[in-house]
């Protein structure tokens, strides 16, 4: 199996879907001639030509909406929103148009499109280019929301997203673009199906995107025996896998790169609590970012998103006395 | 062949059918208004009385495989394009027999068999979608066109600007039709827009543009035919500004008290039904007797439709869980 | 005390703030000459003139952003977004600009603005004009999010929002505009402070907006002894009041007009579970809308948002055996 | 009076100071680029080499109580408007001494004492904000103006259209300056925009507009002075398109391989520093000796600044929790 960078896995998924299905097209800002600011569309223009691979003006509303319309007419457009923040100028087309089309036409029209967007902190891009923002799309019946954590899931989940008959928001943790990993091109993954990456008896950790890698390192450091669940798809998320794991482990931590207030992780906690309340031995809890904009300074940004050392600390503290550890900003006395 | 397709093809080169359809729309809107006033329709309605010539003109020029992205003010266009009065009214009354199963309502009519994309209740919502449909046609090497119909007020939304630019740079087979009915909600368009002729905004995109009298179906057709021909043959998009007038209020119970005195009366002189009727009489295609008969038949037809719709079933609780994702299809 | 309609309480709050503070201005579509589509700005143009009360073009991005800039220059703009959905064409200015200005200028600039937006279902406006969409703004450090439930809180919380030195999103349940209630103009409410509307020993119910009224009716029907907490402010929400109540009652239900997946209520559940896990006698849970677009049909729309009868059923079932009742769509067998 | 205000007033009617400031910006950007390349600056940078005449021209015309909403490509404008090289570089290097305490970074410079609104990293983000500032001035009956500076690519975003329309209809004292540096990221502007002269887009709003040579500070000043005068006296907004050229790549390590051969060299003939220098020499205000001295002094000054910044403290963990809401002030 080849070892690909994450961004190359994206390219491979696009290439394979575009080769297999002539209705797949892709467009976005500087994705064609320049092959993408993250080089996640490298070679596509050369391979598939300017009809199917297009540069757009800086007009996210227009080109996201164009994807909706093209999808309704039988194409499978994949658009790149360079940074998820830019959906702030185009959200209407996704949440209020694309997600409603099947319903409003009672199945006469469907919208098989994918919005790829880079997301998350870690690269020193400042607070307007470093957010995760899943909350903008996560409470939208009619949309699916996917986040890969490594080149393999980037490849397999992007293929599944493109093949999906409904609109999918595919969030790429931009900190991972340059990371390498082996990719089995024959490995299919289904949307809505989580991966159990490590198995263990004491604890269930649910994570997404780069927090999967952080959690994996933290588990190793901590020495606990834990199920690590890579959710992969946030909407719809894999309740069965998570519930089965927690049934066994009786303990749950969600590790999440999103603000403490309002992130998607509380959804997992609320559901697990609802379903498994009496079998839990301790309070399920989240490890998140603090409720602050993403800071630019490098050492501060490194502290901003959950990191392995702090996740490890919280795992160990929580296991020791079945209690919920303080967030680092509380234990370090810098904030409430 | 379904009812909508037949109703659509009935307009093909049939001038009397145009008038007939305009009459149907006029009566449909009149009765919709009464049903709303009497509490039989909930939510809201946006009538297109005064704008029938544009709706039918568009429908008479386009093929059924062309698509139209219209707005909440979409009853007339939908009926013109082929949707049956029954299906439209049933939708507006929330019946299972409506074009969206009663789950969409007045602002969301749809019929894929004749290219009616779900009408959008968001200003500017339909424009990029029309461009996207046109993009599909271009890539598929089809000669179909997409049409976006929107109001004067909508020319101030960002999506208008972005979409026209995108359509121009990609030379998409899309026609933008600004139905300038003088008002956006309760505001005369000059309150919100510093220019008089909105079509000139297309100059910003090097896009052919023109204004037309939207009260005259013949004028509408001529302009649209040229734009459609250009689009079908790779010449790219056009912006057409059709000057019309909204004879009714904006929505619901609005009686348009903000209109300057006499303005409505002035425009009513150019009522699209009157204009068409004069054309047809002059051409010897209609007589006043025939017209009177058509009117009373239309009234009867709409009354019968209302009766039918009132007896139609409501969607079930299960229905509202369908068609959200492909998996929830049935 | 006068009995005002909810929309009149909005007018009164605007009038009183504008009278007290010449820097308060307001603009939006048809809010001046026509006095608002919901008549929530009635009389303002006549009282304060066209300089301070303005009609805008249909340009939500521009006028929301104009409020940001005006606020930075010492004004206190209140803008009306007629339906919260329209934030889908303007979210950037709120989440990515307004909420970041204080941080990015390290306190040199602040953005004391209010975005008023009508929200929620119940009036037959269809799925593009009936959503709640708090999730678009709720996970945004730098923003506050407020929702009143009656004329009194509409009045007092809107005044507090306008006086607040930071950007506030003020969501008005549009189903309430015509409802009447007594308004004490001297009653001040603080953002972030919940109201305990009924007190009881058996159960804590947390609700927001019109769900407060639904919950009140349900509590009365059920005969249980419950604390009913009207959150009022979602961000930052009043943890103390909620935690204190649940400490006492040991049971929590959140009643929420938002989709089951991804709504703000899971935040309350996750926090309460984290803090009070060992003292809870049963699983805290949410009563929400199903994960579907808002249906137009009247009887279906009436079933869509939680109603008193169903909340009452769920209260009673949950009290009977300390378990979590099924959502109505599960118990009625119409969906999973 | 703080340093920024002094630096700003130093430009008042002082042609030599303009040149000096342009030299400072040029050297600042050159060193920023090197620091980025050597790993001392993280994240990204967007240089404005080639665009200095516009930046300093703007700063030399505006009063310090006027405000400017600029973009991520904002180093030059910020320095021109008065921000010290130290404060800017410290911000870019994430130091506590930066204008945003090291929490903002290269794309977010700010200084309220001279009207630098936090620069926005979102295309079109600053335009409505500038209009809003102008609205405040209008209501406050101040004669201040607001200026929005943005790129050629930004004229395709919805906010551009909406903001120009709003500013026109309200006659706001705002000046829109399109810094057309030929490229938006890696795309020549004609790839994404179907017209050559972007300023004509203001016709859509009945707004005065013109294009100018953005490489010549004298031209910039003349055009801006007229626009500012119009704005201050109630005449409303203006759109100025300044034709400039981005001598560097878009950001970070981009070397602009997509540029047609010879294009850069062609534009370098009109390097704004060269143009200004020629003016000043012709006017007898500068000699080549003086210029050489200024250059070496500037180099030394920036080197000294770098040294200082490198020794500056980083923000503490506590700092990142401040200034989110008024309550979190300290
Ligand atoms: C983005 C957005 N903003 C505001 C509205 C509310 N709204 C509905 S119709 C309307 C007026 C539209 O005027 P115009 O474009 O002239 O169309 P007309 O109603 O006259 O057909 C407005 C402001 C909306 N639906 N979407
Ligand atoms: C809404 C949005 N879309 C896309 C981007 C990514 N982006 C950053 S700079 C840029 C090019 C802008 O070009 P132009 O307006 O000409 O400004 P310049 O960089 O040349 O100064 C793009 C597309 C963004 N920041 N915001
Ligand atoms: Mg109109
Ligand atoms: Mg540029």
CSV table of C-alpha atoms and ligand atoms in Angstrom, one decimal, chain A residues 92, chain B residues 46 51 71-73 121-124 150-155 157 179-186 189 246 250, chain C residues 29-30 58-60 82-83 85-86 89 129, ligand 1:
chain,number,residue,atom,x,y,z
A,92,UNK,CA,-27.7,29.8,2.9
B,46,UNK,CA,-47.6,36.2,-2.5
B,51,UNK,CA,-47.5,39.8,-13.8
B,71,UNK,CA,-39.5,32.6,-6.0
B,72,UNK,CA,-42.2,32.5,-3.3
B,73,UNK,CA,-44.2,34.7,-5.7
B,121,UNK,CA,-38.3,31.8,-0.2
B,122,UNK,CA,-34.9,33.3,0.2
B,123,UNK,CA,-34.1,36.4,-1.8
B,124,UNK,CA,-31.4,35.4,-4.3
B,150,UNK,CA,-36.6,37.3,-9.3
B,151,UNK,CA,-37.8,40.7,-8.3
B,152,UNK,CA,-36.4,44.2,-8.4
B,153,UNK,CA,-35.5,44.1,-4.7
B,154,UNK,CA,-33.5,41.0,-5.3
B,155,UNK,CA,-31.0,42.9,-7.4
B,157,UNK,CA,-28.6,40.9,-2.7
B,179,UNK,CA,-39.5,40.9,-12.8
B,180,UNK,CA,-39.5,44.5,-11.7
B,181,UNK,CA,-43.0,44.9,-10.3
B,182,UNK,CA,-41.9,48.3,-8.7
B,183,UNK,CA,-42.1,47.1,-5.1
B,184,UNK,CA,-40.0,44.9,-2.8
B,185,UNK,CA,-42.3,44.2,0.1
B,186,UNK,CA,-43.5,47.7,1.2
B,189,UNK,CA,-37.6,50.1,-5.5
B,246,UNK,CA,-47.7,44.2,-8.6
B,250,UNK,CA,-46.8,42.1,-1.0
C,29,UNK,CA,-35.9,45.8,5.7
C,30,UNK,CA,-39.2,47.7,5.9
C,58,UNK,CA,-32.4,43.6,0.7
C,59,UNK,CA,-28.7,43.3,1.6
C,60,UNK,CA,-28.4,41.5,4.9
C,82,UNK,CA,-36.7,39.5,9.4
C,83,UNK,CA,-36.3,35.7,9.6
C,85,UNK,CA,-32.8,32.1,8.0
C,86,UNK,CA,-31.6,35.3,6.3
C,89,UNK,CA,-26.5,35.3,3.7
C,129,UNK,CA,-38.9,30.5,7.3
E,1,LIG,C1,-32.4,37.0,2.1
E,1,LIG,C2,-33.8,37.5,2.3
E,1,LIG,N1,-34.0,38.7,2.8
E,1,LIG,C3,-35.2,39.1,3.0
E,1,LIG,C4,-36.3,38.4,2.7
E,1,LIG,C5,-37.7,38.9,3.0
E,1,LIG,N2,-38.4,39.3,1.8
E,1,LIG,C6,-39.3,38.4,1.2
E,1,LIG,S1,-40.0,39.0,-0.2
E,1,LIG,C7,-39.1,40.5,-0.1
E,1,LIG,C8,-39.2,41.5,-1.1
E,1,LIG,C9,-38.6,41.1,-2.4
E,1,LIG,O1,-38.8,42.0,-3.4
E,1,LIG,P1,-38.6,41.7,-4.9
E,1,LIG,O2,-37.3,41.1,-5.1
E,1,LIG,O3,-38.9,43.0,-5.6
E,1,LIG,O4,-39.7,40.6,-5.3
E,1,LIG,P2,-41.2,40.7,-5.3
E,1,LIG,O5,-41.7,40.2,-3.9
E,1,LIG,O6,-41.7,42.0,-5.6
E,1,LIG,O7,-41.7,39.7,-6.3
E,1,LIG,C10,-38.3,40.4,1.1
E,1,LIG,C11,-37.4,41.5,1.5
E,1,LIG,C12,-36.1,37.1,2.1
E,1,LIG,N3,-37.1,36.3,1.8
E,1,LIG,N4,-34.8,36.7,1.9
